[in-house]
Tab-separated table of C-alpha atoms and ligand atoms in Angstrom:
chain	number	residue	atom	x	y	z
A	572	MET	CA	33.365	85.944	181.197
A	573	VAL	CA	30.911	88.456	182.587
A	574	PHE	CA	27.453	89.010	181.218
A	575	VAL	CA	24.747	91.463	181.920
A	576	GLY	CA	21.907	89.185	182.893
A	577	SER	CA	22.209	85.760	184.324
A	578	ASP	CA	20.668	82.893	182.409
A	579	ASP	CA	22.671	80.169	180.714
A	580	GLN	CA	25.792	82.225	180.173
A	581	LEU	CA	27.736	79.333	178.747
A	582	THR	CA	25.818	79.430	175.503
A	583	VAL	CA	27.371	82.726	174.388
A	584	PRO	CA	30.596	81.946	172.528
A	585	THR	CA	33.898	83.768	172.651
A	586	ALA	CA	34.412	85.805	169.497
A	587	VAL	CA	37.795	86.161	167.826
A	588	LYS	CA	38.629	87.985	164.634
A	589	ILE	CA	41.109	88.168	161.803
A	590	VAL	CA	41.522	91.257	159.644
A	591	ILE	CA	41.937	90.871	155.879
A	592	ALA	CA	43.680	94.029	154.656
A	593	GLY	CA	45.412	95.309	151.532
A	594	GLY	CA	44.849	97.744	148.710
A	595	PHE	CA	41.713	98.121	146.647
A	596	GLY	CA	41.055	95.104	144.420
A	597	THR	CA	43.676	92.864	146.010
A	598	GLY	CA	41.065	90.175	146.752
A	599	LYS	CA	39.980	90.898	150.345
A	600	THR	CA	36.273	90.284	149.838
A	601	THR	CA	37.082	87.289	147.627
A	602	MET	CA	39.155	85.719	150.408
A	603	VAL	CA	36.484	86.341	153.035
A	604	ALA	CA	33.911	84.721	150.741
A	605	SER	CA	36.028	81.684	149.973
A	606	VAL	CA	36.406	80.612	153.616
A	607	SER	CA	33.283	82.003	155.280
A	608	GLU	CA	30.456	79.607	156.180
A	609	ILE	CA	27.919	82.284	155.236
A	610	ALA	CA	27.809	84.552	152.201
A	611	PRO	CA	29.816	87.641	153.248
A	612	LEU	CA	27.743	90.138	155.176
A	613	ARG	CA	28.005	93.870	154.871
A	614	THR	CA	27.632	96.368	157.641
A	615	GLU	CA	27.913	100.123	157.584
A	616	GLU	CA	29.215	102.824	159.837
A	617	LEU	CA	28.077	106.419	159.456
A	618	LEU	CA	30.405	109.312	158.745
A	619	THR	CA	29.633	112.959	158.393
A	620	GLU	CA	30.432	114.485	155.032
A	621	ALA	CA	33.658	115.744	156.594
A	622	GLY	CA	34.673	112.133	157.240
A	623	VAL	CA	34.152	112.246	161.005
A	624	HIS	CA	32.904	109.066	162.603
A	625	VAL	CA	29.330	109.301	163.843
A	626	ASP	CA	29.224	107.388	167.107
A	627	ASP	CA	26.177	109.066	168.530
A	628	LEU	CA	22.993	109.997	166.739
A	629	VAL	CA	22.252	112.964	168.943
A	630	GLY	CA	22.536	116.214	167.054
A	631	ILE	CA	23.099	114.799	163.605
A	632	GLU	CA	19.516	114.991	162.430
A	633	GLY	CA	19.483	116.723	159.079
A	634	LYS	CA	23.266	116.629	158.687
A	635	ASP	CA	24.592	114.957	155.578
A	636	THR	CA	26.169	111.637	156.237
A	637	THR	CA	27.925	109.042	154.204
A	638	THR	CA	28.721	105.447	155.025
A	639	VAL	CA	31.742	103.204	155.146
A	640	ALA	CA	31.041	99.551	154.436
A	641	LEU	CA	32.708	96.526	155.973
A	642	ASP	CA	32.490	93.064	154.473
A	643	PHE	CA	32.796	90.192	156.878
A	644	GLY	CA	32.391	86.465	157.147
A	645	ARG	CA	32.117	83.893	159.871
A	646	ILE	CA	33.620	80.523	160.752
A	647	THR	CA	32.056	78.702	163.695
A	648	ILE	CA	35.063	77.012	165.296
A	649	ASN	CA	33.038	75.052	167.867
A	650	THR	CA	30.164	75.707	170.252
A	651	LYS	CA	32.371	77.972	172.377
A	652	VAL	CA	34.374	79.892	169.774
A	653	VAL	CA	33.425	81.819	166.661
A	654	LEU	CA	35.887	83.433	164.259
A	655	TYR	CA	35.019	86.552	162.253
A	656	LEU	CA	36.933	87.669	159.173
A	657	PHE	CA	36.755	91.358	158.379
A	658	GLY	CA	37.812	92.924	155.110
A	659	THR	CA	39.154	96.426	155.724
A	660	PRO	CA	37.555	99.490	154.182
A	661	GLY	CA	39.648	101.811	151.986
A	662	GLN	CA	43.115	102.690	153.181
A	663	ASN	CA	44.085	106.265	154.042
A	664	ARG	CA	40.589	107.079	155.201
A	665	PHE	CA	38.493	105.384	157.825
A	666	TRP	CA	41.414	104.684	160.159
A	667	PHE	CA	38.947	104.766	163.058
A	668	MET	CA	37.410	101.616	161.580
A	669	TRP	CA	40.820	100.002	161.289
A	670	ASP	CA	41.474	100.652	164.967
A	671	GLU	CA	38.195	99.037	165.936
A	672	LEU	CA	38.936	96.071	163.652
A	673	ALA	CA	42.452	95.605	164.976
A	674	THR	CA	41.557	95.763	168.675
A	675	GLY	CA	41.894	92.276	170.099
A	676	ALA	CA	42.409	90.694	166.681
A	677	ILE	CA	44.415	87.488	166.241
A	678	GLY	CA	46.220	89.395	163.517
A	679	ALA	CA	45.964	90.484	159.922
A	680	VAL	CA	46.496	89.105	156.458
A	681	VAL	CA	47.797	91.809	154.123
A	682	LEU	CA	46.901	90.854	150.565
A	683	VAL	CA	49.132	92.153	147.805
A	684	ASP	CA	48.793	92.175	144.060
A	685	THR	CA	52.236	92.055	142.511
A	686	ARG	CA	51.099	94.241	139.639
A	687	ARG	CA	50.523	97.030	142.163
A	688	LEU	CA	52.661	96.205	145.170
A	689	ASP	CA	52.577	99.757	146.469
A	690	SER	CA	48.802	99.618	146.888
A	691	SER	CA	49.271	97.581	150.066
A	692	PHE	CA	51.967	99.779	151.679
A	693	PRO	CA	49.518	101.663	153.946
A	694	SER	CA	48.153	98.386	155.350
A	695	ILE	CA	51.625	97.103	156.167
A	696	ASP	CA	52.525	100.415	157.824
A	697	PHE	CA	49.390	100.312	159.910
A	698	PHE	CA	49.994	96.856	161.384
A	699	GLU	CA	53.746	97.393	161.783
A	700	HIS	CA	53.246	100.605	163.730
A	701	ARG	CA	50.664	99.104	166.038
A	702	GLY	CA	52.628	95.933	166.639
A	703	ILE	CA	49.796	93.741	165.394
A	704	PRO	CA	50.861	90.331	164.058
A	705	PHE	CA	50.453	90.121	160.299
A	706	ILE	CA	51.520	88.055	157.349
A	707	VAL	CA	51.652	88.997	153.684
A	708	ALA	CA	49.698	86.915	151.181
A	709	VAL	CA	50.489	87.443	147.513
A	710	ASN	CA	47.259	86.965	145.579
A	711	CYS	CA	48.340	85.320	142.338
A	712	PHE	CA	45.985	86.805	139.791
A	713	ASP	CA	46.161	84.685	136.632
A	714	GLY	CA	49.652	84.720	135.238
A	715	SER	CA	50.651	87.737	137.231
A	716	GLN	CA	53.117	86.106	139.581
A	717	LEU	CA	55.751	88.599	138.501
A	718	TYR	CA	58.040	88.230	141.468
A	719	THR	CA	59.371	85.561	143.771
A	720	VAL	CA	58.534	85.583	147.469
A	721	ASP	CA	61.990	86.979	148.193
A	722	GLU	CA	61.542	89.765	145.679
A	723	VAL	CA	58.197	90.669	147.221
A	724	ARG	CA	59.732	90.641	150.694
A	725	HIS	CA	62.497	92.914	149.500
A	726	ALA	CA	60.193	95.262	147.599
A	727	LEU	CA	57.939	95.616	150.646
A	728	ASP	CA	60.954	95.994	152.933
A	729	LEU	CA	59.573	93.317	155.247
A	730	ASP	CA	61.231	92.030	158.366
A	731	GLU	CA	62.605	88.470	158.024
A	732	ALA	CA	60.138	87.316	160.670
A	733	ILE	CA	57.080	88.234	158.604
A	734	PRO	CA	55.859	85.220	156.601
A	735	VAL	CA	55.112	85.806	152.913
A	736	LEU	CA	52.783	83.261	151.284
A	737	LEU	CA	51.487	82.854	147.747
A	738	CYS	CA	47.763	82.302	147.417
A	739	ASP	CA	44.698	82.304	145.225
A	740	ALA	CA	42.036	84.166	147.160
A	741	ARG	CA	39.278	82.453	145.164
A	742	ASP	CA	40.412	79.049	146.350
A	743	ARG	CA	39.118	77.844	149.704
A	744	GLU	CA	42.071	75.562	150.517
A	745	SER	CA	44.531	78.262	149.527
A	746	SER	CA	42.761	80.845	151.687
A	747	LYS	CA	42.567	78.370	154.561
A	748	ALA	CA	46.337	77.881	154.313
A	749	VAL	CA	46.777	81.651	154.594
A	750	LEU	CA	44.641	81.789	157.759
A	751	VAL	CA	46.558	78.848	159.210
A	752	GLY	CA	49.805	80.692	158.412
A	753	LEU	CA	48.610	83.795	160.240
A	754	ILE	CA	47.403	81.902	163.325
A	755	GLN	CA	50.705	80.035	163.548
A	756	HIS	CA	52.579	83.313	163.184
A	757	SER	CA	50.515	84.817	166.021
A	758	MET	CA	51.245	81.769	168.178
A	759	ASN	CA	54.948	82.096	167.475
A	760	ARG	CA	54.840	85.767	168.417
A	761	LEU	CA	53.068	84.875	171.655
A	762	ALA	CA	55.699	82.258	172.447
A	763	ALA	CA	58.474	84.770	171.773
A	764	VAL	CA	57.366	87.283	174.409
H	985	MET	CA	13.706	92.376	149.698
H	986	THR	CA	13.553	96.132	149.248
H	987	SER	CA	16.835	97.678	148.263
H	988	ARG	CA	18.356	99.835	150.941
H	989	GLU	CA	18.103	102.903	148.700
H	990	ASP	CA	14.321	102.601	149.010
H	991	TRP	CA	14.385	103.863	152.538
H	992	TRP	CA	17.898	105.055	153.056
H	993	TYR	CA	18.240	107.717	150.409
H	994	ASP	CA	14.748	109.093	150.553
H	995	GLU	CA	15.155	112.217	148.461
H	996	ALA	CA	12.472	114.291	150.107
H	997	ALA	CA	13.336	113.407	153.649
H	998	GLY	CA	17.120	113.248	153.532
H	999	PRO	CA	19.426	110.354	154.125
H	1000	LEU	CA	19.121	109.902	157.872
H	1001	VAL	CA	15.402	109.881	158.417
H	1002	ARG	CA	14.762	106.211	158.929
H	1003	PRO	CA	17.565	105.357	161.351
H	1004	TYR	CA	17.097	108.638	163.170
H	1005	ALA	CA	13.413	107.956	163.591
H	1006	MET	CA	14.099	104.438	164.750
H	1007	VAL	CA	16.165	105.621	167.676
H	1008	ARG	CA	14.621	109.085	167.983
H	1009	GLY	CA	18.049	110.603	168.290
H	1010	ARG	CA	18.566	109.065	171.691
H	1011	THR	CA	21.944	108.720	173.251
H	1012	ARG	CA	23.059	105.682	175.198
H	1013	PRO	CA	24.065	106.893	178.657
H	1014	ASN	CA	24.314	103.525	180.396
H	1015	ALA	CA	25.052	101.460	177.352
H	1016	PRO	CA	27.653	98.719	177.580
H	1017	ASP	CA	30.601	98.815	175.210
H	1018	LEU	CA	29.355	97.200	172.038
H	1019	HIS	CA	32.064	96.213	169.586
H	1020	LEU	CA	31.754	94.652	166.153
H	1021	VAL	CA	32.216	91.120	167.454
H	1022	THR	CA	30.527	91.511	170.839
H	1023	GLN	CA	28.172	88.559	171.214
H	1024	VAL	CA	24.545	89.238	172.030
H	1025	ARG	CA	21.738	86.800	172.639
H	1026	ALA	CA	18.077	87.036	173.503
H	1027	SER	CA	17.376	86.085	177.090
H	1028	SER	CA	15.191	83.045	177.545
H	1029	PHE	CA	13.358	85.107	180.177
H	1030	ALA	CA	12.536	88.019	177.865
H	1031	SER	CA	9.860	90.398	179.072
H	1032	ASP	CA	6.572	91.198	177.358
H	1033	GLN	CA	7.399	92.373	173.837
H	1034	THR	CA	4.186	94.145	172.950
H	1035	SER	CA	5.674	97.561	173.716
H	1036	LEU	CA	8.669	96.946	171.459
H	1037	THR	CA	9.117	98.370	167.966
H	1038	VAL	CA	9.278	96.128	164.931
H	1039	GLU	CA	13.064	96.555	164.812
H	1040	HIS	CA	13.480	95.562	168.460
H	1041	ARG	CA	11.370	92.484	167.903
H	1042	GLU	CA	13.345	91.600	164.815
H	1043	ILE	CA	16.515	91.766	166.884
H	1044	MET	CA	14.948	89.502	169.501
H	1045	SER	CA	14.192	86.836	166.934
H	1046	LEU	CA	17.597	87.167	165.228
H	1047	CYS	CA	19.286	86.753	168.599
H	1048	ALA	CA	17.522	83.528	169.456
H	1049	ARG	CA	21.041	82.229	168.766
H	1050	PRO	CA	24.161	84.181	169.749
H	1051	LEU	CA	25.249	86.713	167.126
H	1052	SER	CA	27.790	89.506	166.911
H	1053	VAL	CA	26.710	93.140	166.886
H	1054	ALA	CA	28.008	93.330	163.303
H	1055	GLU	CA	25.804	90.395	162.236
H	1056	VAL	CA	22.717	91.927	163.826
H	1057	ALA	CA	23.399	95.206	161.983
H	1058	ALA	CA	23.920	93.380	158.690
H	1059	TYR	CA	20.786	91.228	158.960
H	1060	LEU	CA	18.690	94.193	160.087
H	1061	ASP	CA	20.257	96.293	157.312
H	1062	VAL	CA	20.861	99.320	159.507
H	1063	PRO	CA	24.107	101.148	160.310
H	1064	LEU	CA	26.094	99.951	163.318
H	1065	VAL	CA	25.475	103.134	165.275
H	1066	VAL	CA	21.735	102.523	165.021
H	1067	VAL	CA	21.822	98.857	165.947
H	1068	LYS	CA	23.911	99.693	168.997
H	1069	VAL	CA	21.189	102.015	170.291
H	1070	LEU	CA	18.477	99.434	169.641
H	1071	LEU	CA	20.521	96.702	171.321
H	1072	SER	CA	21.172	98.968	174.302
H	1073	ASP	CA	17.425	99.359	174.778
H	1074	LEU	CA	17.004	95.599	174.880
H	1075	ILE	CA	19.988	95.101	177.161
H	1076	GLU	CA	18.592	97.687	179.562
H	1077	ARG	CA	15.300	95.782	179.644
H	1078	GLY	CA	17.171	92.570	180.351
H	1079	ASP	CA	15.843	91.075	177.137
H	1080	VAL	CA	19.241	90.736	175.520
H	1081	LEU	CA	22.349	89.369	177.192
H	1082	VAL	CA	25.764	90.665	176.219
H	1083	GLN	CA	29.432	89.966	176.701
H	1084	THR	CA	30.766	93.017	178.495
H	1085	SER	CA	34.489	92.580	177.898
H	1086	THR	CA	36.355	94.431	175.170
H	1087	PRO	CA	37.876	92.106	172.577
H	1088	GLN	CA	40.917	90.401	174.074
H	1089	ILE	CA	43.940	89.189	172.206
H	1090	PRO	CA	43.496	85.414	172.318
H	1091	ASP	CA	45.749	83.323	174.533
H	1092	ARG	CA	47.597	80.249	173.376
H	1093	ASP	CA	44.808	77.745	174.066
H	1094	LEU	CA	42.276	79.842	172.215
H	1095	LEU	CA	44.652	80.270	169.270
H	1096	GLN	CA	45.197	76.518	169.183
H	1097	ALA	CA	41.427	75.943	169.124
H	1098	VAL	CA	41.035	78.429	166.277
H	1099	LEU	CA	43.924	76.816	164.387
H	1100	ASP	CA	42.368	73.352	164.733
H	1101	GLY	CA	38.988	74.737	163.761
H	1102	VAL	CA	40.217	76.462	160.615
H	1103	ARG	CA	42.140	73.345	159.574
H	1104	GLY	CA	38.956	71.346	159.992
H	1105	ILE	CA	36.636	73.377	157.791
R	1940	LIG	N1	42.031	86.086	138.543
R	1940	LIG	C1	41.839	86.348	139.828
R	1940	LIG	N2	40.935	87.266	140.157
R	1940	LIG	C2	40.731	87.555	141.460
R	1940	LIG	C3	41.454	86.902	142.496
R	1940	LIG	N3	41.070	87.417	143.683
R	1940	LIG	C4	40.145	88.342	143.395
R	1940	LIG	N4	39.925	88.427	142.069
R	1940	LIG	C5	39.037	89.352	141.392
R	1940	LIG	O1	39.538	90.662	141.597
R	1940	LIG	C6	38.496	91.576	141.821
R	1940	LIG	C7	38.673	92.303	143.142
R	1940	LIG	O2	38.539	91.388	144.201
R	1940	LIG	P1	37.874	91.810	145.577
R	1940	LIG	O3	37.868	90.583	146.443
R	1940	LIG	O4	36.575	92.493	145.378
R	1940	LIG	O5	38.941	92.852	146.119
R	1940	LIG	P2	38.890	93.817	147.400
R	1940	LIG	O6	38.718	95.190	146.888
R	1940	LIG	O7	40.253	93.645	148.005
R	1940	LIG	O8	37.800	93.337	148.292
R	1940	LIG	C8	37.203	90.790	141.757
R	1940	LIG	O9	36.655	90.947	140.476
R	1940	LIG	C9	37.656	89.354	141.989
R	1940	LIG	O10	36.801	88.439	141.341
R	1940	LIG	C10	42.416	85.907	142.119
R	1940	LIG	O11	43.075	85.283	142.921
R	1940	LIG	N5	42.565	85.675	140.770
R	1941	LIG	MG1	36.112	94.400	148.933
């Protein structure tokens, strides 16, 4: 790894990330919170009122801006590796944020709520089109497990190779199992190429 | 803690006053690529900090341990675009060290380490 500067370079860890995506209210922030070692943090990107990403502050003085918020958490893997979990901001807007989130990511978990399966379609499209490894996690809101895994797979028109897991995003072990499922899926994809 | 509305949505001054003032509208001509997860850390040979702003100094103390750009922005409670300018200042001074690579898709060994790590939490 290359650093600007020279002193004890080894003490800066390698950062990896996983994207937690899905429709509004599917449990993204809940999942980040249940596995993160810190209370989820929130960071904001600026947009102009027209929805254009502000990546330079020159010339925007006095212009109206709005913000897009990202929730994220952290898992320190060891002294050399740190994993970040990012919940995606709203679908259909803010795709520039999704691109930044997806770059170099291990992959994505697409959360779905079976009461509103269609709310996660845009997330699935996004990762499919960009060839980013993803798995689908069905967040089982109390008593709302309306469909079997196969029915969900069919309704979402998912490739056979995409794992579909059931989970409870509030539960740490359940959310851990989802992350493990995604990492294994990414490893399998790597082995396949 | 003051709520962010206290300074962020200052009715008289408009929404961008504080962050704009903090970076004085400067661009970042020689800035390294700073991504959300790019790791930054204060150098143990940091220069004299008396000329630094409060925000710069706050970053220096936050980065006593390695942190991502996103974490620095969150703890400082400023938008990412602002923290990137502030970090660039410190990097230029040699006070903050940074990973210069863009995020890479992890290789098999790294994935295995992450898998073991997640299983272990
Ligand atoms: N009953 C139940 N509620 C959940 C579950 N996951 C999330 N929630 C609730 O659903 C709401 C939306 O969750 P949130 O994580 O904010 O969704 P996000 O919009 O995807 O980030 C919150 O009130 C959560 O407490 C779950 O597995 N079961
Ligand atoms: Mg959320």
